[in-house]
Amino acid sequence: MATSNILSIGKTALNAAQVGISTTGHNIANASTAGYSRQVIVQSAASSQNFGYGYVGQGTEVSSVTRVYNELLARQAINSQSVSAGLETYAANMTSIDNMLSDASAGLNPTLNDFFASVKALSSNPNDPSTRQTMLSNAQSLVNRFHSTNSRLDEIREGINTQLVSSVGLVNTYAKQLSNLNDTIDKAISATGNQPNDLLDQRDQLVTELSKLIKTTVVPQGQGGYNVFIGNGLPLVVGTTNYMLTTASSPTDPSRLEVAYNSNNKTSILSTDSLPGGTIGGLLQFRSESLDAVQNKIGQIAVSIAGTFNAQHMQGTDKNGNPGGNLFSIAAPTVNSNSNNTGTAVISSQVVDASAVTSSDYRLQYDGTNYKITRLADQSVQTFATLPQTVDGLSFTQASGTINANDDFVIRPTLSAGNTLALAFSDVNKLAVGGPVLGSSANAGNTGSANLSALSVNSSYAASPLASPLTFTYSSGVPGTFSMAPSAQPVTVTNGGTSTTYPPGAPITYTSGATISVGSLSFVLSGTPANGDEFTVAPSTSTGPSDNRNGLLLANLETKGNVQALGSTTKNSYNAAFAQMVSGVGNKTRELKVTSAAEAKVLEQANTAMQSESGVNLDEEAANLLRYQQAYQAAGKMMQIASQLFDVLLNIR
């Protein structure tokens, strides 16, 4: 009986050593396997047996084979992986923009400088055909540079769409695999009561890969299942059920892909804020915070150059003595109706003051009573009872249709402006560098202190120039009024954003500082006029081939504040606005590189901490292999001794 007991004990020791050798070999074989956690055997003493004189041990048994896994360290690594991937994606995209804009030979500054250098040269030699051609050629080069810069940004934008589709597809693949593993693991545990270690490692590795794409949170459930949540708490995998992400066109911009969530046969577009971290979060954050802002800023500079240069160009006369027209053409702001609108309203927008246009997009909403216009860059809101209205140099008009409550529209005045900028003509003789097309004068007999200023014409003046002088005569009274002769046209008076139109021949109520518009010309009357004071606006006749008065004014636009700084009353020059944008991009890129490097170090430390506990140490495993080998040999020797003892018993006579 004792002999058989020794044999049984040796057998259990032999089996335990075999399991230890197999487990150690499995660790060594998977030392380089991504996501593998080293496994160890858990041994315990077999139940002892009472022989009367005491309890005698019955050997050993292997209770389980477990993996060395620290859930806290794994959670820290997953979180750090998501943050690091998001910052890395953001930084990589910002670097490409920074490299493009900061290139001294490829940026806007060189062509902008060349253009204004040719304007100055033309103002010095207005009658020279080659100088005129140089200016026009440099204007075309400036247009081309805007096109190439904007096209590159459009390529980056399209690349984001492509990456979003690919990343969302991977998320769905991982979700399906995780739900399948949940099911397989649950069945394995239910059938045997033991943890399927390799399957658990596969599932954790999938979670790690998922966290590279999007912020991931794991909540263990039941006897071994995982509930996986993404972003700010959206369920992706719940037990054996997985949900799907998809991409959908933005309701206010069909060309812009957004990430959406499918649940209960309903697709909901997710906001950028709800999807932080990972490649997807980095792409969305880069697009909303930086790409849109940079492209809008470049478009704002294009709008400002086109609008302010055209406005001044129209004040002069060309080589043929005709009023100047637009040198540049540019498309009107893009207005996108929300696809969920229930009304039929068509909203239109126009640039009415290029120097007041900001680099922001705008949202127009109707609540059933009032129109709310929101400047999206800083969420500044203005509310109006009616349209049309003018905000930041932009007019907002309901062109047609019926607007219903909760209808909304997104207006993008500058996003694609760099692509639509073009030259309006190619005839060098149409460059209007000559003196102003209109002149103004006060009657020598005036006794009041009023004066006429800011005389200008708009883009339609060249088609119907002023044929004869206009005389404005003041009549005192309550209120004081002006009469215009000849009086064939209506007169519009604008003061503080409010406009009043007077029919032809009607007395015009005088308001100091108000802008008076007649046909395609406008001016400002201010001061205190006396009864009978007269002011005259007439076509200018003092022009000639060498007249450069408007050319000088055009050249002065280079240093004049014509680009509105967002959230400020300050206006920058074209070059200063571009330089400020390049500086902002450079600073943001540097910030992201530093932050990304720091987070990469945090991720490295988290992975090192996890590997120090869960990773395979080949030296340690080699030592374990020797230990189990010796245990196996000792167990075999024990069984040999038991066999010899049994033979002794059989040989006793």
XYZ file of C-alpha atoms in Angstrom:
653
model
C 0.000 0.000 0.000
C 2.831 2.363 0.834
C 4.525 1.455 -2.441
C 1.439 2.329 -4.496
C 1.106 5.589 -2.563
C 4.684 6.545 -3.413
C 3.994 5.728 -7.054
C 0.866 7.923 -7.087
C 2.692 10.810 -5.454
C 5.449 10.523 -8.019
C 2.892 10.505 -10.794
C 1.274 13.738 -9.564
C 4.706 15.350 -9.291
C 5.541 14.160 -12.793
C 2.281 15.593 -14.185
C 2.849 18.936 -12.424
C 6.369 19.168 -13.792
C 5.066 18.347 -17.295
C 2.462 21.138 -17.065
C 5.135 23.543 -15.794
C 7.469 22.652 -18.676
C 4.622 23.056 -21.213
C 3.558 26.408 -19.748
C 7.136 27.679 -19.671
C 7.661 26.535 -23.252
C 4.446 28.326 -24.245
C 5.786 31.524 -22.644
C 9.109 31.200 -24.471
C 7.375 30.569 -27.808
C 5.208 33.683 -27.402
C 7.834 36.032 -25.993
C 7.498 38.234 -29.095
C 3.740 37.852 -29.567
C 1.962 41.238 -29.328
C -0.383 41.405 -26.360
C 0.738 38.102 -24.844
C 0.759 37.872 -21.040
C 3.049 35.312 -19.447
C 1.322 32.364 -17.840
C 2.119 30.557 -14.606
C 0.820 27.362 -13.081
C -0.811 27.428 -9.676
C 0.008 24.259 -7.689
C -1.504 23.079 -4.467
C -1.004 20.038 -2.253
C -3.358 17.144 -2.885
C -5.642 16.144 -0.023
C -3.745 14.037 2.505
C -4.953 10.610 3.736
C -5.281 9.470 7.377
C -3.446 6.211 8.009
C -4.167 6.092 11.733
C -0.747 7.154 12.703
C -1.256 10.450 10.927
C -2.103 12.138 7.656
C 0.161 11.262 4.753
C 0.341 13.577 1.745
C -0.908 12.382 -1.622
C 1.275 14.551 -3.789
C 0.390 17.702 -5.718
C -2.176 18.957 -8.187
C -2.261 21.831 -10.699
C -5.122 24.091 -9.652
C -4.985 26.347 -12.727
C -2.853 27.968 -15.366
C -3.280 31.728 -15.031
C -1.915 34.727 -16.883
C -0.071 37.497 -15.100
C -2.255 40.521 -15.853
C -2.701 43.832 -14.027
C -6.019 45.415 -14.965
C -5.053 48.841 -13.574
C -1.822 49.023 -15.589
C -3.658 47.813 -18.702
C -6.314 50.501 -18.307
C -3.646 53.191 -17.964
C -1.899 51.932 -21.104
C -5.154 51.921 -23.080
C -5.999 55.494 -22.068
C -2.487 56.699 -22.845
C -2.555 54.885 -26.197
C -5.722 56.733 -27.217
C -4.397 60.157 -26.196
C -1.030 59.556 -27.847
C -2.571 58.392 -31.141
C -4.856 61.438 -31.267
C -2.015 63.894 -30.654
C 0.254 62.139 -33.134
C -2.413 62.324 -35.848
C -3.137 65.992 -35.127
C 0.571 66.885 -35.080
C 1.312 65.061 -38.348
C -1.437 66.914 -40.212
C -0.485 70.268 -38.708
C 3.127 69.714 -39.737
C 2.103 69.305 -43.380
C 0.239 72.646 -43.287
C 3.083 74.344 -41.428
C 5.622 73.159 -44.003
C 3.454 74.416 -46.850
C 2.712 77.866 -45.415
C 6.171 78.585 -44.019
C 7.976 77.785 -47.272
C 9.509 81.106 -48.307
C 9.222 80.256 -51.983
C 5.764 78.673 -51.893
C 3.839 80.874 -49.464
C 1.593 83.801 -50.285
C 4.005 86.507 -49.134
C 6.411 86.402 -52.118
C 3.650 86.702 -54.721
C 1.839 89.336 -52.671
C 5.029 91.384 -52.448
C 5.666 90.996 -56.184
C 2.120 92.104 -56.960
C 2.310 95.311 -54.954
C 5.819 95.996 -56.228
C 4.365 95.984 -59.747
C 1.496 98.259 -58.605
C 4.060 100.736 -57.309
C 6.039 100.471 -60.533
C 2.904 101.176 -62.559
C 2.011 104.181 -60.423
C 5.479 105.537 -61.261
C 5.108 104.851 -64.982
C 1.357 104.606 -65.737
C 1.680 104.998 -69.504
C 4.115 102.108 -70.079
C 2.432 99.033 -71.659
C 5.076 96.574 -70.388
C 4.703 97.861 -66.814
C 0.951 97.437 -67.108
C 1.438 93.894 -68.398
C 3.797 93.090 -65.517
C 1.211 94.197 -62.993
C -1.505 92.137 -64.646
C 0.804 89.097 -64.831
C 1.683 89.436 -61.150
C -2.003 89.711 -60.342
C -2.543 86.411 -62.168
C 0.383 84.857 -60.273
C -1.227 85.943 -57.015
C -4.499 84.343 -58.082
C -2.660 81.136 -59.025
C -0.910 81.017 -55.657
C -4.246 81.293 -53.842
C -5.554 78.466 -56.014
C -2.582 76.172 -55.357
C -2.605 76.840 -51.606
C -6.330 76.236 -51.334
C -6.131 73.134 -53.534
C -3.508 71.631 -51.242
C -5.769 72.266 -48.253
C -8.655 70.676 -50.150
C -6.477 67.603 -50.720
C -5.802 67.391 -46.984
C -9.540 67.738 -46.346
C -10.314 64.929 -48.793
C -7.609 62.830 -47.152
C -9.392 63.242 -43.822
C -12.591 61.906 -45.377
C -10.698 58.866 -46.684
C -8.996 58.202 -43.337
C -12.304 58.513 -41.482
C -13.918 55.897 -43.727
C -10.964 53.533 -43.228
C -10.759 54.073 -39.463
C -14.500 53.645 -38.935
C -14.332 50.393 -40.900
C -11.564 49.113 -38.600
C -13.563 50.083 -35.502
C -16.501 48.031 -36.763
C -14.223 45.076 -37.537
C -12.740 45.171 -34.040
C -16.212 45.470 -32.518
C -17.374 42.348 -34.326
C -14.270 40.416 -33.282
C -14.637 41.535 -29.660
C -18.259 40.417 -29.479
C -17.304 37.028 -30.975
C -14.474 36.630 -28.460
C -16.836 37.556 -25.631
C -19.104 34.745 -26.757
C -16.273 32.213 -27.146
C -14.701 33.102 -23.779
C -18.033 32.923 -21.999
C -18.727 29.449 -23.425
C -15.213 28.225 -22.550
C -15.494 29.390 -18.946
C -19.002 27.951 -18.593
C -17.879 24.569 -19.920
C -14.632 24.156 -17.944
C -14.642 26.778 -15.211
C -11.136 27.784 -16.326
C -9.927 31.011 -17.931
C -8.914 30.641 -21.615
C -5.774 32.756 -21.221
C -4.793 33.023 -24.858
C -8.290 34.145 -25.851
C -8.225 36.757 -23.078
C -4.917 38.076 -24.452
C -6.349 38.242 -27.971
C -9.299 40.242 -26.703
C -7.090 42.659 -24.754
C -4.898 43.146 -27.812
C -7.988 44.010 -29.865
C -8.938 46.588 -27.239
C -5.434 48.060 -27.520
C -5.743 48.291 -31.310
C -9.201 49.839 -30.931
C -7.833 52.472 -28.535
C -5.427 53.610 -31.263
C -8.448 54.591 -33.327
C -10.764 56.051 -30.716
C -11.010 56.620 -26.966
C -11.894 53.248 -25.444
C -13.250 52.308 -22.028
C -13.601 48.695 -20.856
C -16.073 47.602 -18.175
C -15.753 43.893 -17.196
C -19.024 42.033 -16.802
C -20.144 38.605 -15.660
C -17.597 35.804 -15.438
C -15.313 37.062 -18.196
C -17.136 39.349 -20.607
C -16.167 42.860 -21.672
C -18.448 45.810 -22.276
C -16.581 48.264 -24.489
C -17.513 51.949 -24.717
C -16.057 54.531 -27.070
C -15.787 58.302 -27.001
C -17.685 59.809 -24.118
C -19.627 56.661 -23.282
C -21.215 55.256 -26.442
C -21.602 51.455 -26.200
C -19.712 49.635 -28.941
C -19.741 46.091 -27.535
C -22.135 44.896 -24.837
C -21.599 41.213 -24.152
C -22.101 39.439 -27.456
C -23.837 42.429 -29.120
C -21.855 44.941 -31.121
C -22.956 48.312 -32.447
C -21.751 50.064 -35.581
C -20.170 53.350 -36.489
C -20.521 54.778 -39.967
C -19.694 57.914 -41.917
C -22.344 60.317 -43.154
C -22.330 63.598 -45.017
C -22.743 66.668 -42.840
C -26.322 68.019 -43.016
C -24.904 71.443 -43.882
C -22.016 70.363 -46.144
C -22.380 67.291 -48.403
C -18.618 67.223 -49.074
C -17.755 66.882 -45.381
C -17.885 63.397 -43.858
C -18.825 63.056 -40.216
C -18.715 60.032 -37.910
C -22.165 58.683 -37.079
C -23.536 56.045 -34.695
C -26.047 53.364 -35.611
C -28.521 52.318 -32.939
C -32.067 50.980 -33.239
C -31.957 51.508 -37.012
C -31.265 55.196 -36.472
C -28.116 57.018 -37.550
C -26.992 59.962 -35.430
C -24.079 62.196 -36.385
C -21.608 62.568 -33.526
C -20.020 65.860 -32.598
C -16.255 66.282 -32.548
C -16.329 66.779 -28.779
C -17.976 63.397 -28.249
C -15.127 61.500 -29.941
C -11.864 62.513 -28.257
C -8.626 60.602 -28.667
C -7.334 58.085 -31.181
C -6.811 58.579 -34.889
C -10.478 59.458 -35.417
C -10.497 62.047 -32.637
C -7.229 63.542 -33.893
C -8.566 63.873 -37.432
C -11.830 65.479 -36.335
C -10.088 67.844 -33.935
C -7.521 68.860 -36.552
C -10.237 69.579 -39.100
C -12.523 71.569 -36.821
C -9.864 73.499 -34.883
C -7.104 74.078 -37.434
C -7.823 73.103 -41.047
C -11.098 75.033 -41.199
C -9.504 78.035 -39.497
C -6.472 78.103 -41.821
C -8.544 77.711 -44.982
C -10.997 80.351 -43.789
C -8.129 82.737 -43.031
C -6.606 82.303 -46.469
C -10.049 82.826 -47.983
C -10.529 85.938 -45.844
C -7.291 87.418 -47.218
C -8.467 86.601 -50.753
C -11.842 88.257 -50.114
C -10.176 91.288 -48.582
C -7.714 91.710 -51.447
C -10.434 91.302 -54.060
C -12.952 93.558 -52.323
C -10.690 96.383 -51.157
C -8.597 96.472 -54.330
C -11.709 96.457 -56.503
C -13.302 99.232 -54.437
C -10.279 101.469 -54.932
C -9.777 100.442 -58.551
C -13.326 101.560 -59.370
C -12.562 105.051 -58.105
C -9.995 105.641 -60.867
C -9.957 105.933 -64.636
C -8.281 103.576 -67.073
C -5.982 104.409 -69.972
C -8.993 105.056 -72.216
C -10.489 107.537 -69.746
C -13.255 105.156 -68.660
C -14.199 104.437 -65.032
C -12.343 101.492 -63.519
C -14.115 98.204 -62.949
C -13.330 95.140 -60.876
C -9.786 93.799 -61.260
C -10.639 90.617 -59.354
C -13.754 88.469 -59.318
C -14.689 86.181 -56.450
C -17.687 83.997 -55.723
C -20.359 84.995 -53.229
C -20.334 83.276 -49.820
C -21.405 79.644 -49.833
C -24.797 79.092 -48.186
C -25.762 75.524 -47.261
C -29.254 74.647 -46.161
C -29.539 72.005 -43.469
C -30.859 68.808 -45.044
C -33.326 68.508 -42.147
C -35.011 71.859 -42.861
C -38.757 71.661 -43.406
C -39.179 75.033 -45.120
C -38.412 76.107 -48.681
C -36.496 79.282 -47.857
C -33.446 80.218 -49.907
C -30.923 82.315 -47.992
C -28.361 84.367 -49.893
C -25.343 86.287 -48.692
C -23.096 88.922 -50.258
C -19.920 90.696 -49.206
C -20.809 94.364 -48.707
C -17.639 95.417 -46.879
C -14.601 93.225 -47.615
C -12.491 94.842 -44.921
C -15.046 93.875 -42.247
C -15.355 90.212 -43.240
C -13.945 87.841 -40.603
C -12.469 84.366 -40.972
C -15.484 82.733 -39.326
C -18.395 80.700 -40.635
C -21.924 81.721 -39.626
C -25.126 79.908 -38.747
C -28.519 81.478 -39.420
C -31.425 79.956 -37.485
C -35.108 80.818 -37.310
C -37.086 80.065 -34.149
C -40.484 80.916 -35.588
C -40.277 84.582 -34.591
C -36.687 85.812 -34.821
C -33.624 85.169 -36.902
C -30.487 84.280 -34.948
C -27.107 84.763 -36.629
C -24.221 83.065 -34.815
C -20.568 83.697 -35.577
C -19.316 80.157 -35.107
C -15.680 81.009 -34.351
C -16.552 82.603 -31.007
C -20.274 81.781 -30.699
C -21.196 85.480 -30.818
C -24.955 85.756 -31.402
C -27.115 88.525 -32.855
C -30.914 88.327 -33.068
C -33.105 90.107 -35.624
C -36.825 90.263 -36.244
C -36.460 90.559 -40.020
C -34.071 90.073 -42.906
C -32.074 91.433 -44.703
C -29.390 92.281 -42.150
C -25.685 93.026 -42.327
C -23.220 91.403 -39.925
C -19.416 91.628 -40.159
C -19.518 93.045 -43.668
C -21.901 90.329 -44.908
C -25.501 90.725 -45.970
C -28.013 88.013 -45.041
C -31.157 87.929 -47.167
C -34.073 85.551 -47.550
C -34.142 85.452 -51.331
C -37.240 83.295 -51.733
C -39.392 80.562 -50.207
C -40.876 80.123 -46.761
C -38.769 79.604 -43.668
C -40.109 77.377 -40.881
C -39.270 77.255 -37.211
C -35.967 75.468 -36.458
C -34.710 75.793 -40.031
C -31.039 76.643 -40.112
C -28.371 77.504 -42.664
C -24.573 77.615 -42.559
C -22.896 80.476 -44.387
C -19.232 80.079 -45.309
C -17.978 83.392 -46.726
C -14.294 82.488 -46.991
C -13.755 78.701 -46.929
C -13.566 78.285 -50.718
C -12.766 81.903 -51.609
C -9.147 81.052 -52.402
C -10.360 78.719 -55.153
C -12.831 81.157 -56.702
C -10.555 84.220 -56.872
C -9.910 85.176 -60.510
C -8.948 88.113 -62.721
C -11.921 90.008 -64.132
C -10.150 91.187 -67.298
C -6.928 90.723 -69.279
C -6.779 94.060 -71.119
C -3.867 96.080 -69.724
C -5.558 99.327 -70.822
C -8.340 98.697 -68.297
C -6.035 99.137 -65.333
C -7.465 102.245 -63.674
C -4.453 104.031 -62.217
C -5.677 107.479 -63.329
C -7.358 110.049 -61.079
C -10.786 109.600 -59.515
C -13.831 109.319 -61.782
C -15.762 111.739 -59.584
C -14.969 114.967 -57.852
C -16.842 116.993 -55.251
C -16.908 120.655 -54.351
C -18.656 123.013 -51.963
C -20.194 126.262 -53.214
C -17.831 129.129 -52.496
C -20.715 131.009 -50.933
C -21.547 128.335 -48.330
C -21.717 129.759 -44.825
C -22.217 126.521 -42.823
C -19.615 124.042 -41.534
C -20.855 120.975 -43.401
C -18.528 119.037 -45.689
C -18.786 116.219 -48.194
C -16.376 113.259 -47.864
C -15.825 109.564 -48.653
C -16.984 109.949 -52.247
C -16.902 106.534 -53.934
C -18.523 104.435 -56.620
C -19.468 100.749 -56.689
C -18.956 98.005 -59.254
C -21.892 99.066 -61.438
C -20.611 102.613 -61.954
C -18.506 101.755 -65.026
C -21.606 100.507 -66.840
C -23.573 103.729 -66.181
C -21.233 106.571 -65.203
C -22.517 109.914 -64.003
C -23.347 111.966 -67.121
C -23.787 115.389 -65.482
C -23.120 117.000 -62.085
C -25.439 116.405 -59.132
C -26.144 119.398 -56.900
C -27.386 119.055 -53.316
C -28.988 122.169 -51.760
C -29.769 122.460 -48.061
C -32.981 123.982 -46.737
C -33.155 124.835 -43.063
C -36.216 123.877 -41.099
C -37.413 121.215 -38.724
C -36.074 118.887 -39.835
C -33.505 120.284 -42.235
C -33.602 118.742 -45.714
C -31.597 118.478 -48.908
C -32.890 118.556 -52.426
C -31.031 116.968 -55.350
C -30.899 118.277 -58.907
C -31.376 116.719 -61.340
C -33.809 114.550 -59.396
C -34.355 111.581 -61.701
C -33.145 108.919 -59.243
C -34.146 107.797 -55.740
C -31.797 108.620 -52.864
C -30.957 106.238 -50.008
C -29.728 107.545 -46.653
C -28.003 105.029 -44.343
C -27.320 105.844 -40.722
C -26.351 103.360 -38.014
C -27.332 100.357 -40.132
C -30.792 101.771 -40.910
C -31.537 102.795 -44.492
C -34.279 105.118 -45.753
C -35.012 105.522 -49.467
C -36.525 108.761 -50.810
C -38.277 108.787 -54.197
C -36.992 111.051 -56.996
C -37.589 114.724 -56.195
C -38.569 114.181 -52.546
C -36.850 116.261 -49.830
C -34.034 114.305 -48.143
C -33.918 114.583 -44.369
C -30.422 115.613 -43.306
C -28.541 113.578 -40.678
C -24.951 114.489 -40.005
C -22.557 111.600 -40.756
C -25.101 109.595 -42.757
C -24.089 107.908 -46.020
C -26.017 109.145 -49.055
C -26.290 106.808 -52.050
C -27.497 107.765 -55.513
C -27.358 105.124 -58.203
C -23.861 103.638 -58.073
C -22.175 106.454 -56.105
C -22.167 107.318 -52.420
C -20.721 109.935 -50.080
C -20.979 111.204 -46.518
C -22.327 114.603 -45.466
C -21.402 115.794 -41.995
C -21.323 119.009 -40.021
C -23.840 121.866 -39.738
C -24.943 123.330 -43.078
C -26.567 126.751 -43.444
C -29.703 127.502 -45.425
C -28.915 127.509 -49.148
C -25.541 125.758 -48.865
C -24.760 123.706 -51.981
C -22.523 120.696 -52.703
C -21.744 119.309 -56.150
C -20.635 115.865 -57.289
C -19.377 115.784 -60.865
C -17.388 113.558 -63.247
C -13.664 114.252 -62.999
C -12.011 115.611 -66.148
C -8.444 116.146 -64.952
C -7.007 112.846 -66.182
C -4.416 111.972 -68.773
C -1.959 109.245 -69.835
C 0.457 110.143 -67.034
C -2.166 110.452 -64.323
C -1.205 108.113 -61.463
C -3.323 109.408 -58.597
C -5.403 106.230 -58.213
C -2.303 104.095 -58.771
C -0.733 105.631 -55.694
C -3.869 104.898 -53.687
C -3.841 101.310 -54.957
C -0.206 100.916 -53.887
C -1.047 102.264 -50.425
C -3.444 99.354 -49.886
C -0.438 97.101 -49.178
C 0.157 98.600 -45.746
C -3.388 99.685 -44.972
C -5.450 97.742 -42.425
C -7.881 95.844 -44.643
C -8.153 92.412 -42.954
C -10.423 92.221 -39.923
C -8.932 90.428 -36.912
C -11.465 88.039 -35.393
C -12.878 89.202 -32.073
C -11.100 92.549 -32.273
C -11.553 96.012 -33.680
C -8.050 95.783 -35.164
C -7.513 95.465 -38.897
C -4.251 94.126 -40.297
C -2.519 94.576 -43.615
C -2.605 91.656 -46.065
C 0.980 90.628 -45.281
C 0.510 91.055 -41.535
C -2.644 88.943 -41.594
C -0.880 86.155 -43.484
C 2.198 86.350 -41.258
C -0.012 86.202 -38.178
C -1.734 83.091 -39.526
C 1.602 81.399 -40.361
C 2.876 82.231 -36.881
C -0.259 80.757 -35.321
C 0.112 77.565 -37.353
C 3.795 77.309 -36.406
C 3.088 77.800 -32.715
C 0.284 75.234 -32.759
C 2.497 72.739 -34.597
C 5.289 73.197 -32.088
C 2.845 72.818 -29.205
C 1.473 69.595 -30.661
C 4.923 68.149 -31.293
C 5.978 68.820 -27.710
C 2.725 67.483 -26.275
C 2.776 64.454 -28.571
C 6.363 63.607 -27.598
C 5.493 63.919 -23.910
C 2.447 61.684 -24.267
C 4.482 59.158 -26.273
C 6.872 59.004 -23.325
C 3.956 58.461 -20.936
C 2.701 55.652 -23.188
C 6.162 54.097 -23.263
C 6.332 54.166 -19.469
C 2.851 52.650 -19.165
C 3.762 49.844 -21.567
C 7.055 49.263 -19.761
C 5.247 49.013 -16.415
C 2.763 46.556 -17.879
C 5.483 44.485 -19.579
C 7.552 44.374 -16.413
C 4.682 42.501 -14.826
C 2.983 40.704 -17.704
C 5.773 40.368 -20.251
C 7.904 37.282 -20.811
C 11.448 37.399 -19.380
C 13.437 34.770 -21.260
C 16.088 34.525 -18.527
C 13.388 33.876 -15.953
C 11.689 31.339 -18.186
C 14.998 29.551 -18.790
C 15.450 29.260 -15.040
C 11.897 27.950 -14.695
C 12.566 25.418 -17.430
C 15.554 24.060 -15.522
C 13.556 24.011 -12.305
C 10.701 22.042 -13.847
C 13.184 19.746 -15.581
C 14.783 18.916 -12.247
C 11.354 18.424 -10.690
C 10.439 16.072 -13.543
C 13.644 14.107 -13.074
C 13.089 13.909 -9.310
C 9.513 12.688 -9.820
C 10.759 10.077 -12.238
C 13.386 8.924 -9.693
C 10.641 8.695 -7.082
C 8.582 6.456 -9.362
C 11.693 4.365 -10.091
C 12.248 3.843 -6.367
C 8.594 2.888 -5.900
C 8.969 0.330 -8.684
C 12.104 -1.107 -7.110
C 10.378 -1.394 -3.733
C 7.486 -3.218 -5.372
C 9.950 -5.645 -7.007
C 11.545 -6.307 -3.597
C 8.150 -7.244 -2.191
C 7.463 -9.608 -5.066
C 10.828 -11.341 -4.591
C 10.309 -12.069 -0.865
C 9.672 -15.786 -0.353
